[in-house]
Short mmCIF file of C-alpha atoms in Angstrom, two decimals:
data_model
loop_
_atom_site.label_atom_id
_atom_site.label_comp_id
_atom_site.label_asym_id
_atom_site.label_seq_id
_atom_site.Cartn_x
_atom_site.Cartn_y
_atom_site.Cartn_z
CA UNK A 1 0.00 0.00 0.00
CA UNK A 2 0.95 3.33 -0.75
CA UNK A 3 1.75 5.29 2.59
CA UNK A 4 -0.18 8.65 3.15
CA UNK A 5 1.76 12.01 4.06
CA UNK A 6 0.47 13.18 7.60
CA UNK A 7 0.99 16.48 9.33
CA UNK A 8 3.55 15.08 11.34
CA UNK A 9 5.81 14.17 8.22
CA UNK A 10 6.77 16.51 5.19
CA UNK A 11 4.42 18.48 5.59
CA UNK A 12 4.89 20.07 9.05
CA UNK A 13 8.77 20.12 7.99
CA UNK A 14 7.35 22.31 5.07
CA UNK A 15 5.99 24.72 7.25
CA UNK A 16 8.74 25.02 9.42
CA UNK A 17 10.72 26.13 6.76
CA UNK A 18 8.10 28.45 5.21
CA UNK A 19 7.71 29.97 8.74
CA UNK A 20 11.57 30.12 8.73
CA UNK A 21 11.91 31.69 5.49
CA UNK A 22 9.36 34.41 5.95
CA UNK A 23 10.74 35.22 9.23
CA UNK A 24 14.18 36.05 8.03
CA UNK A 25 12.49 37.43 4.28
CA UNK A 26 14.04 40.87 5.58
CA UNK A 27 16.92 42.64 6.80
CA UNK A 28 15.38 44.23 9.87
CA UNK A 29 13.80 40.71 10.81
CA UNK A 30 16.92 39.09 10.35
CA UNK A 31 18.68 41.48 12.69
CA UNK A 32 16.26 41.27 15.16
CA UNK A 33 16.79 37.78 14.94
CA UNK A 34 20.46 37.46 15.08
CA UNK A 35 20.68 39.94 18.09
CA UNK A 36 17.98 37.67 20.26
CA UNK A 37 20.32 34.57 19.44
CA UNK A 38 23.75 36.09 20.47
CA UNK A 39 21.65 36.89 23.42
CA UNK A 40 20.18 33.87 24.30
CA UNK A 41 23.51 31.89 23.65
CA UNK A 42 25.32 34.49 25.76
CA UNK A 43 22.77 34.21 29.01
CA UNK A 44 23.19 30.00 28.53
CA UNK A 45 26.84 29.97 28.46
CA UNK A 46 27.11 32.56 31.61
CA UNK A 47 24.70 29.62 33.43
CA UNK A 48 27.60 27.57 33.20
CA UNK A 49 29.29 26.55 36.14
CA UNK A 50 33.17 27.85 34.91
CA UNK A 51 31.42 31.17 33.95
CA UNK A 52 30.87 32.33 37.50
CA UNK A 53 32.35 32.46 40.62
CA UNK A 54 29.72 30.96 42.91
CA UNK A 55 28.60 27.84 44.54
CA UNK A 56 25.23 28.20 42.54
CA UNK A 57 24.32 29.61 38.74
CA UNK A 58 22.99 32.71 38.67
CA UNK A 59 19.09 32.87 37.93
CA UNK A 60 18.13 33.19 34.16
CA UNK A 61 16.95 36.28 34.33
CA UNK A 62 20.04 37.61 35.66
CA UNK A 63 22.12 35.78 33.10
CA UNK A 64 19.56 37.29 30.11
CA UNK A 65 19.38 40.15 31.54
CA UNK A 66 23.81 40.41 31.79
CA UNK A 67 23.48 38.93 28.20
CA UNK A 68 21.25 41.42 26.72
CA UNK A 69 23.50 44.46 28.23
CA UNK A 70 26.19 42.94 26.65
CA UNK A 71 25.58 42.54 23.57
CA UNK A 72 23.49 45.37 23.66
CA UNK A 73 26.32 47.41 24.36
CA UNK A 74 24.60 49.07 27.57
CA UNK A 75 26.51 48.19 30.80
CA UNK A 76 23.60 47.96 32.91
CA UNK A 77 24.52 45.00 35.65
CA UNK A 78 22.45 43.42 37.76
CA UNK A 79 25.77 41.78 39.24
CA UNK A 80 29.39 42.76 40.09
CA UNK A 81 31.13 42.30 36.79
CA UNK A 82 34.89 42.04 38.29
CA UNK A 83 33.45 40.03 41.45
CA UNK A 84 30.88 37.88 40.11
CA UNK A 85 32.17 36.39 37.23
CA UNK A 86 35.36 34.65 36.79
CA UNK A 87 37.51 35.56 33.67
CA UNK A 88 36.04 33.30 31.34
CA UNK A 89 32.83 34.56 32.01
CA UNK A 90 34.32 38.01 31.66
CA UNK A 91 35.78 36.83 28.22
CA UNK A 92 32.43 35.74 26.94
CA UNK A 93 31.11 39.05 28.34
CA UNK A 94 33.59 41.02 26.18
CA UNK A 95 33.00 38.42 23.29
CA UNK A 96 29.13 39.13 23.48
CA UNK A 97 30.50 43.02 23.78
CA UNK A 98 32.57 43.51 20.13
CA UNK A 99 30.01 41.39 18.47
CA UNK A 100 26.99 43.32 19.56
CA UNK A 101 29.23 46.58 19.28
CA UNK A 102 30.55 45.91 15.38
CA UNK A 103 27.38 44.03 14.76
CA UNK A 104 26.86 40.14 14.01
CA UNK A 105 26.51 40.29 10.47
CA UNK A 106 29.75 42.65 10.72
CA UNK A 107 31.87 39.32 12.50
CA UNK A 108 30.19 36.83 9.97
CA UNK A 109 31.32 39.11 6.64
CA UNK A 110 34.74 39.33 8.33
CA UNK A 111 34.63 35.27 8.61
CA UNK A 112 33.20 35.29 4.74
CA UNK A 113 36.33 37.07 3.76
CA UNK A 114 38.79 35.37 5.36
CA UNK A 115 37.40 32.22 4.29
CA UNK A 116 37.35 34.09 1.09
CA UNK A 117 33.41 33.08 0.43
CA UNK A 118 31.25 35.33 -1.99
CA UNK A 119 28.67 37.41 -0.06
CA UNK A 120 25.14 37.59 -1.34
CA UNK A 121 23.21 40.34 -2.42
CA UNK A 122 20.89 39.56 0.99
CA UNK A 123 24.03 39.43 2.94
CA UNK A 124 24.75 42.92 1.86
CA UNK A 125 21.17 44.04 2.79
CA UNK A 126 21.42 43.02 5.68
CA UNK A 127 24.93 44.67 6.27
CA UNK A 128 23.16 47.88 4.52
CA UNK A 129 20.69 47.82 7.53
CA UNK A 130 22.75 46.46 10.34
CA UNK A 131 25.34 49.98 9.30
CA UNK A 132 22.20 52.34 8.74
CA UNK A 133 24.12 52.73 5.23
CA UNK A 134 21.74 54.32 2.10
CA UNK A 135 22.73 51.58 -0.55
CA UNK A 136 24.97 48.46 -0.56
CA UNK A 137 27.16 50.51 -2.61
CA UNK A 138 30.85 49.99 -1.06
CA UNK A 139 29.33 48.08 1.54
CA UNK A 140 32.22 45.16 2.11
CA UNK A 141 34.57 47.97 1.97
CA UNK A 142 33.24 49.60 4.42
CA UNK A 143 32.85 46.75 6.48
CA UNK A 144 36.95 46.15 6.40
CA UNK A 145 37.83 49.39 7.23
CA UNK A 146 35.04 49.03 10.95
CA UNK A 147 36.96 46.15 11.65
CA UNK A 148 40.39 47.42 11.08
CA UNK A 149 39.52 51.12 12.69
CA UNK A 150 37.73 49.18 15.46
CA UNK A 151 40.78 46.33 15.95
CA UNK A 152 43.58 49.55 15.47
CA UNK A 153 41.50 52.00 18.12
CA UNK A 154 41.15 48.87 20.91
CA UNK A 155 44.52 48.04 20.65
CA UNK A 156 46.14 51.68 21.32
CA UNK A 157 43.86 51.86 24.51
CA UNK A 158 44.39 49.08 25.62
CA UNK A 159 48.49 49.61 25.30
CA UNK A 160 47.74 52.95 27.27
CA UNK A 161 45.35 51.38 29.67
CA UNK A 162 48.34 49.11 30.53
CA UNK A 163 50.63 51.35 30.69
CA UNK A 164 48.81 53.30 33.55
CA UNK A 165 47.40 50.28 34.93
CA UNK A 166 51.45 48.39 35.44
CA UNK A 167 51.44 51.47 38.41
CA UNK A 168 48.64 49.99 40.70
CA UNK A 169 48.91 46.17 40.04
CA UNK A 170 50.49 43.51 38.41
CA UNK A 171 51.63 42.66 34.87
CA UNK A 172 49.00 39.83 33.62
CA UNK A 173 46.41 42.12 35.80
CA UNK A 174 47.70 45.10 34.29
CA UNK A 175 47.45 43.96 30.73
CA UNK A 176 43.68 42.24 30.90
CA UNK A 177 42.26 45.22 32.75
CA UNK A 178 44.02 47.55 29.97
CA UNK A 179 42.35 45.00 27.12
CA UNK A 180 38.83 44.86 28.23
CA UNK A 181 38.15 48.42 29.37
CA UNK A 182 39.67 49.80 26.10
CA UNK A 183 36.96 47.10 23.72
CA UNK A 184 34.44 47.50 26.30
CA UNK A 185 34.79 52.23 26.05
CA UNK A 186 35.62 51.90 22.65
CA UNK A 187 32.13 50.15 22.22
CA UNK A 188 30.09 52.15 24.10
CA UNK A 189 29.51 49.50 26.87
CA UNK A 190 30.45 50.87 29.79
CA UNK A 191 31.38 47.05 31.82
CA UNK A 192 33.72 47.46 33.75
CA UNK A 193 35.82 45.14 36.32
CA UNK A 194 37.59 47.56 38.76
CA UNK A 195 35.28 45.42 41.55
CA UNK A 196 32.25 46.79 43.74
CA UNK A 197 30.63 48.66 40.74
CA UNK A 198 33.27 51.62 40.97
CA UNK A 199 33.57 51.61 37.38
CA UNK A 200 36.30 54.52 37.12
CA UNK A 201 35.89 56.53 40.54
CA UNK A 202 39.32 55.92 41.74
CA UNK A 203 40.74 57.21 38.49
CA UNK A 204 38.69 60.40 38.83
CA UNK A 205 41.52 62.98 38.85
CA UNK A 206 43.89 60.47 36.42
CA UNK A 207 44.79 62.59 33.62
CA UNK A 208 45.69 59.48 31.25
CA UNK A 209 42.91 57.45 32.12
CA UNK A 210 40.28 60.10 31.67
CA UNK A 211 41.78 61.27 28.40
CA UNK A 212 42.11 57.76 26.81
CA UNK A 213 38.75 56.78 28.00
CA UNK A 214 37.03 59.79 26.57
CA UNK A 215 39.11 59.40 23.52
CA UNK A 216 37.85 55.59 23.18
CA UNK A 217 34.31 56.79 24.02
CA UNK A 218 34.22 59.60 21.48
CA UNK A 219 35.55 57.49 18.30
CA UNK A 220 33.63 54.56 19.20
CA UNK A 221 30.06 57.03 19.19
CA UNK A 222 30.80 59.03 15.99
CA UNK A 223 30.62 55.95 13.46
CA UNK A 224 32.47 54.09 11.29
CA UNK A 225 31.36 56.28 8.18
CA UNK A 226 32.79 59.31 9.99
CA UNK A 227 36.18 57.53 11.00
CA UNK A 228 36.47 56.62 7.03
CA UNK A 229 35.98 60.55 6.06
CA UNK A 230 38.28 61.92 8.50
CA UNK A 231 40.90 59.28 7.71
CA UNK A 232 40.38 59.76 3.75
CA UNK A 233 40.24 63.67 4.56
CA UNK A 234 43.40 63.51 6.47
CA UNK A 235 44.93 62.01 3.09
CA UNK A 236 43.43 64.75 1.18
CA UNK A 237 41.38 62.59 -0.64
CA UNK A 238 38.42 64.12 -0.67
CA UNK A 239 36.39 66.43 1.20
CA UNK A 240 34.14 65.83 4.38
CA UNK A 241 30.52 64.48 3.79
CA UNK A 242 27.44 66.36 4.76
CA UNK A 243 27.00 63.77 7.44
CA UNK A 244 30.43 64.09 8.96
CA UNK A 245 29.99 67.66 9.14
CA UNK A 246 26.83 67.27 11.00
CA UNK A 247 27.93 64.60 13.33
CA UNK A 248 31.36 66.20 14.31
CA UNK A 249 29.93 69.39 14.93
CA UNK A 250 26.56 68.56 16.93
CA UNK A 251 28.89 65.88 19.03
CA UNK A 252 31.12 68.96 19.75
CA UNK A 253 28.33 71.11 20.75
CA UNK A 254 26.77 68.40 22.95
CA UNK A 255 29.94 67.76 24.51
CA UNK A 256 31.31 71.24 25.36
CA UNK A 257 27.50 72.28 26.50
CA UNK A 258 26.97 69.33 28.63
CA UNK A 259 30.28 70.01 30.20
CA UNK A 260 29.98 73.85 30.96
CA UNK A 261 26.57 72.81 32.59
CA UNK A 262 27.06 70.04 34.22
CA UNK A 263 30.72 72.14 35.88
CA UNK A 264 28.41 74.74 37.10
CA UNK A 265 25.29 73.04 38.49
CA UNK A 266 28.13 70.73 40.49
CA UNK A 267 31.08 73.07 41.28
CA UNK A 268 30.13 73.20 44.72
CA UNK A 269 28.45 70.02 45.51
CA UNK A 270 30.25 68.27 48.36
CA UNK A 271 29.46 64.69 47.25
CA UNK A 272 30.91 64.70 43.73
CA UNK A 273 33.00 67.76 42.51
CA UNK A 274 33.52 70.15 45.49
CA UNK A 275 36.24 68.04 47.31
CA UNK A 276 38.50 68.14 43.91
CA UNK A 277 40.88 70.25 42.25
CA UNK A 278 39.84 72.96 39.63
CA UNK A 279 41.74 70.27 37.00
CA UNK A 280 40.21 67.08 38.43
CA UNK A 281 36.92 69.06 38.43
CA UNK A 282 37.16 69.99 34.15
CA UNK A 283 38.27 66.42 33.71
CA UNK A 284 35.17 64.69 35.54
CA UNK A 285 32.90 67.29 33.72
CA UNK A 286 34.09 66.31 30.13
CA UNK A 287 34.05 62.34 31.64
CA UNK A 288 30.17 63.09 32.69
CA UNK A 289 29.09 65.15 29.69
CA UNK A 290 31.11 62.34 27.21
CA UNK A 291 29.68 59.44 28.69
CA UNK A 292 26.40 59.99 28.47
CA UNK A 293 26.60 59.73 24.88
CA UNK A 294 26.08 55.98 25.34
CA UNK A 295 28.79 54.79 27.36
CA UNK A 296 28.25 54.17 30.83
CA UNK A 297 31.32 55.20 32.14
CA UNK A 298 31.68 57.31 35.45
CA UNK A 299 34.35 59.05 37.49
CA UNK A 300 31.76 60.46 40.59
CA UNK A 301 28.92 59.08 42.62
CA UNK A 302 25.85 59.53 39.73
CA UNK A 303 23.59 59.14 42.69
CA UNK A 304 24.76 61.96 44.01
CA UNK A 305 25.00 64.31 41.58
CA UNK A 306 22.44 67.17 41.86
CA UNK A 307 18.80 66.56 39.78
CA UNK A 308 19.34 69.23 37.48
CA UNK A 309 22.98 67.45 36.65
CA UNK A 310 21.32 64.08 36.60
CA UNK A 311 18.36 65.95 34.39
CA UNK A 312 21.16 67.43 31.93
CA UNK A 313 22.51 63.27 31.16
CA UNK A 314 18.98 62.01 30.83
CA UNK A 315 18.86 64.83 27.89
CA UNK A 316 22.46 63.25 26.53
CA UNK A 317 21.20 60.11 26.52
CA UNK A 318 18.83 60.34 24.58
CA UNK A 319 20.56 61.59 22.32
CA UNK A 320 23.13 59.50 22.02
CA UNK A 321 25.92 58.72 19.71
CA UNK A 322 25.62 58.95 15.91
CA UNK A 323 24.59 56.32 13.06
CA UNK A 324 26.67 53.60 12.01
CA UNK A 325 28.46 53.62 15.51
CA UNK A 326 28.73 51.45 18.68
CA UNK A 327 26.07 53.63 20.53
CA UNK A 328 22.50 54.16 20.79
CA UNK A 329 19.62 57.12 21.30
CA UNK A 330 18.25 58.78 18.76
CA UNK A 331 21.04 59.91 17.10
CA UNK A 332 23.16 63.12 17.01
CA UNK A 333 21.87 63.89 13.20
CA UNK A 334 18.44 63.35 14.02
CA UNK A 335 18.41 65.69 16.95
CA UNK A 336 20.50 67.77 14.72
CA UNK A 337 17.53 67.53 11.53
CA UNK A 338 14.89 68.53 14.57
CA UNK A 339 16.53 71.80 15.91
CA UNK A 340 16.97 72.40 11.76
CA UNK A 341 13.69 72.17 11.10
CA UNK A 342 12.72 74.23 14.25
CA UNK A 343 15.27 76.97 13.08
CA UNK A 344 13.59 77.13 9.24
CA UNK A 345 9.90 77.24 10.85
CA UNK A 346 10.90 80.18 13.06
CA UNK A 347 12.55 81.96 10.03
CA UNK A 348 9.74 81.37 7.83
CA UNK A 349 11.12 79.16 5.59
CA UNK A 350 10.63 75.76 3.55
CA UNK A 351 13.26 74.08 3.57
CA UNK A 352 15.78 72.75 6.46
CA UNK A 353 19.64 73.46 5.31
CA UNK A 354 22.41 72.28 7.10
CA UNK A 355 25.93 73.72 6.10
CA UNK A 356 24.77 75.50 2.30
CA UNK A 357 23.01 71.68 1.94
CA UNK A 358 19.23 71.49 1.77
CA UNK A 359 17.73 68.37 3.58
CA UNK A 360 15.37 66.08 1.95
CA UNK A 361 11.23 66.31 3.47
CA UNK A 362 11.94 62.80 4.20
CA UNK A 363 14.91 63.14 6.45
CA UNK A 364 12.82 65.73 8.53
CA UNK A 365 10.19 63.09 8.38
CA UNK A 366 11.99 60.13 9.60
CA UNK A 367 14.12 62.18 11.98
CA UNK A 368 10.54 63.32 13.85
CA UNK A 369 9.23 59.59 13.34
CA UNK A 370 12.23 57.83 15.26
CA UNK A 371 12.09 60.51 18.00
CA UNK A 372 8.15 60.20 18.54
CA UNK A 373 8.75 56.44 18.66
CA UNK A 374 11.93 57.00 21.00
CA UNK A 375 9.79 59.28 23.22
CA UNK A 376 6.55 57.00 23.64
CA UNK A 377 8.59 53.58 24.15
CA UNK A 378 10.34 55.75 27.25
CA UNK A 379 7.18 57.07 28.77
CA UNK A 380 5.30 53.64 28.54
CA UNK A 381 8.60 51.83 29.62
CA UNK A 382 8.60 54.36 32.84
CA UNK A 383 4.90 54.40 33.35
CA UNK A 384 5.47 50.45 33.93
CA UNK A 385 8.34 50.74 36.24
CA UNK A 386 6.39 53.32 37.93
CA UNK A 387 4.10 50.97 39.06
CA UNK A 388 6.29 47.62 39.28
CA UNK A 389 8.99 49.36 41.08
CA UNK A 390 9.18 51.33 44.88
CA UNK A 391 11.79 54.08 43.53
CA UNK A 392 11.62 57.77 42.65
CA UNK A 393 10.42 59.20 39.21
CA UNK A 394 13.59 60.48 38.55
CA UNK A 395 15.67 57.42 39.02
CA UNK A 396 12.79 55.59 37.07
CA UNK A 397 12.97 57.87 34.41
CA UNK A 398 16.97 57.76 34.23
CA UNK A 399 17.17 54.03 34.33
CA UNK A 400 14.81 53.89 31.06
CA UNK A 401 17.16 55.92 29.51
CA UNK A 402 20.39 54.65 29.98
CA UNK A 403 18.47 51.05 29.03
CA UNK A 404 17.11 53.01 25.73
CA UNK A 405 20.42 54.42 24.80
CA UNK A 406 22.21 51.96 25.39
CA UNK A 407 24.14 53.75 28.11
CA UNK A 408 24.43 52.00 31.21
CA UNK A 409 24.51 54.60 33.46
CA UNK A 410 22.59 54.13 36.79
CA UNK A 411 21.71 56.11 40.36
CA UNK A 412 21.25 52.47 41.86
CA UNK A 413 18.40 51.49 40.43
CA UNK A 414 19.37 48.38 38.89
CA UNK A 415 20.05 46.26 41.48
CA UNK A 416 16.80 46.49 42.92
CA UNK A 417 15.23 45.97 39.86
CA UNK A 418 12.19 43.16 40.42
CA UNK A 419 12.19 40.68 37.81
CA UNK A 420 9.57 42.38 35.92
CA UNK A 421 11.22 45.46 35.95
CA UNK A 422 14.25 43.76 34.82
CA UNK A 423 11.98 42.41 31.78
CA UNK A 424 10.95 45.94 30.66
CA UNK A 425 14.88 47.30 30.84
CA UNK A 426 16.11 43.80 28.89
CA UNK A 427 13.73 44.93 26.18
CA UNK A 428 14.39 48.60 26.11
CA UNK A 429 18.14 47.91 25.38
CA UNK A 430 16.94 45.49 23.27
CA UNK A 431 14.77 48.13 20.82
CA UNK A 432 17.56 50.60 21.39
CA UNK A 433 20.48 48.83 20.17
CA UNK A 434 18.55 47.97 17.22
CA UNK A 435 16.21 50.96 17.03
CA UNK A 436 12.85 52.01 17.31
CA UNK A 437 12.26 51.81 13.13
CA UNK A 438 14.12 48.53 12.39
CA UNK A 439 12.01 46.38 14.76
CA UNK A 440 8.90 48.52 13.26
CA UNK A 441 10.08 47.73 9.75
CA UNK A 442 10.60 43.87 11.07
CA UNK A 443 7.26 43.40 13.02
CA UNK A 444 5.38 45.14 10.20
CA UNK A 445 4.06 43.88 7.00
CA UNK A 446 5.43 45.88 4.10
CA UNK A 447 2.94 48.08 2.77
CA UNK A 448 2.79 48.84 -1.34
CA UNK A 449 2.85 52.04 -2.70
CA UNK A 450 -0.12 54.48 -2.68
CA UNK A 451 -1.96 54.38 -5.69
CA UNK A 452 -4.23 57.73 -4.79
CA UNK A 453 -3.47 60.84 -2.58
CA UNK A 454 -5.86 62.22 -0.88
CA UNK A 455 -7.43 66.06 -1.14
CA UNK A 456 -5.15 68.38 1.33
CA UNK A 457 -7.00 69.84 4.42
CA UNK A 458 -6.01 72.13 6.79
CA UNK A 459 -5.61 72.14 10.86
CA UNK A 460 -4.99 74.46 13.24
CA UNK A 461 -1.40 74.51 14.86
CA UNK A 462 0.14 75.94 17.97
#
């Protein structure tokens, strides 16, 4: 007798793949998908008994919840990084840490090229999303000179690192501290194993360390597009892109602003900047008004800074770093499209320029889009918490953040975090390493274009 298919043959195989194939049909759903992977992977490997240094695992949710800040490139810790884990689970840490920071599908091309296999024209869709690059034009290129930048920048900090480090402890201790600080800074993540969550406090006044780290911090957040124009400008090949132009100059703004600020409104406060030097006092400014732009890294108490201070990084985070970089937020050029079109309304005019360049309607568009949906995902997000957790507004409000941008900055929040609050911040640095459109664009069914517009009315405004 002939023998009859059933569900539980061919057929259900069929629709697994189907399912599989329509799951991973697009970039953005492919990236969303790679990211929870890493991330799942990364919290079932810290389980492991050689990953940590006590008698039991650590709970799942603490290990996702580690995993997902890793990769995500946040730095928010539930757990003692230098205490907690032992060095291999610090290794897989900082493994989960360049990954998420350069991007999977960054480390798989870099595999592909070694192993000197063609890559597809999905592949480089998927690169042209994962960089938040306009066309696959140059795209492999580009993708050897993030991993040679990002390989060239890690290693100079962590030679400095070291170098400074050799004063205050041993060799072998010297040289892995100096390592993992300069991949974790340079990729915005902010983990740090100094012990007892003191991330760079001790170093507050350190000239070296401050400078480096800032350095790291700074070319990690400004993108690898931006790295490739200054380099090629340097060589006087060719002139500096609109983009560069508006990155470099709103990160300098938000930088020296945020400084000045946060100097005055903590000059005098005796818990962070009033017991130090006029120097050590510039220095933990620029370190305060730097990190926030997705880092995570602090030289002074951020519990005790004053609100207004604390107010001031909220503001920075948000922001964030810049496309195409290690960080998170919005983004410095679509803050930088916003004030634009701000400044052309006031002035009465159409059109938003930007250095003698008019920007497109759709820029200004997708710019206001991304914030809206950056702004409503961190009042839900701390309406939640509100409720789930016994804390103040304020350090609510500034653990969302840091979770958002991918920041990793905390008043002392996270440790108390009950396990659904620690849900809600796993997927807010979750959507904000990967960005409020691309999981739209993945969750969403792609809609055709409009056949018809429809007659223009008129509202009032204002």
């Amino acid at each position: 007798m002939r023998k009859v298919k059933s569900l539980s043959d061919d057929g259900v195989v069929d629709v697994v793949r189907k399912w599989f194939s329509s799951l991973i049909a697009s970039p953005p759903r492919l990236l969303v998908l790679g990211f929870a992977m890493i991330i799942l992977l990364g919290a079932g490997l810290l389980m492991l008994p050689f990953s940590h240094t006590q008698d039991s695992a650590p709970r799942f949710i603490d290990a996702l919840f580690t995993a997902t800040s890793a990769t995500c490139v946040t730095g928010l810790v539930v757990v003692d990084t230098g205490t907690y884990w032992t060095t291999a689970g610090q290794l897989i840490i900082l493994t989960m840490i360049q990954v998420g920071g350069l991007g999977f599908m960054t480390m798989a091309t870099l595999f592909a090229i070694i192993l000197k296999r063609r890559i597809s024209l999905k592949e480089r869709l998927v690169l042209q999303e994962s960089l938040n690059q306009t066309s696959i034009e140059g795209i492999i290129r580009l993708v050897r000179k993030v991993v040679v930048y990002a390989l060239t920048i890690e290693l100079v900090g962590a030679i400095l690192f070291t170098a400074r480090f050799l004063f205050d402890m041993p060799v072998g201790e010297a040289m892995y501290k100096g390592a993992f600080h300069a991949v974790s800074f340079f990729n915005n993540a902010g983990f740090d194993i100094m012990g007892d969550y003191r991330s760079l406090v001790d170093y507050v006044g350190d000239p070296l360390v401050n400078i480096v780290t800032m350095l790291l911090i700074i070319l990690g957040g400004l993108g690898f597009v931006v790295l490739s124009d200054l380099v090629d400008f340097r060589n006087m090949k060719r002139k500096l892109s609109l983009h560069s132009k508006v990155v470099l100059s709103m990160s300098g703004i938000l930088i020296v602003t945020g400084a000045a600020l946060i100097l005055i409104f903590e000059y005098t406060n005796g818990k962070t900047f009033a017991p130090l030097g006029f120097g050590e006092k510039l220095l933990a400014a620029f370190m305060q008004s730097v990190s926030p732009r997705t880092a995570g890294v602090n030289s002074v108490d951020i519990a005790g800074l004053r609100q207004a201070t604390q107010f001031i990084i909220i503001i920075l985070m948000f922001i964030g770093a810049s496309p195409g970089s290690t960080g998170g937020g919005i983004k410095t050029t679509t803050f930088t499209a916003l004030v634009g079109a701000v400044v052309a309304m006031v002035r009465g005019k159409e059109d938003v320029v930007l250095f003698k360049m008019r920007l497109a309607q759709e820029r200004v568009y997708k710019a206001l889009t991304v914030t809206l949906f950056a702004f409503g995902l961190v009042i839900v997000a701390t309406m939640i918490l509100s409720t789930t957790e016994d804390h103040q507004f304020l350090m609510i409000l500034f653990e969302v953040t840091s979770a958002f941008g991918t920041v990793g900055l905390s008043m002392g929040l996270t440790g108390d975090l009950t396990v659904a609050g620690k849900i809600i911040i796993i997927l807010m640095m979750f959507m904000g390493r990967l960005g409020p459109l691309t999981l739209t664009y993945a969750l969403g069914r792609k809609q055709g274009r409009a056949l018809y517009r429809h007659a223009e009315g008129k509202i009032i405004i204002g």
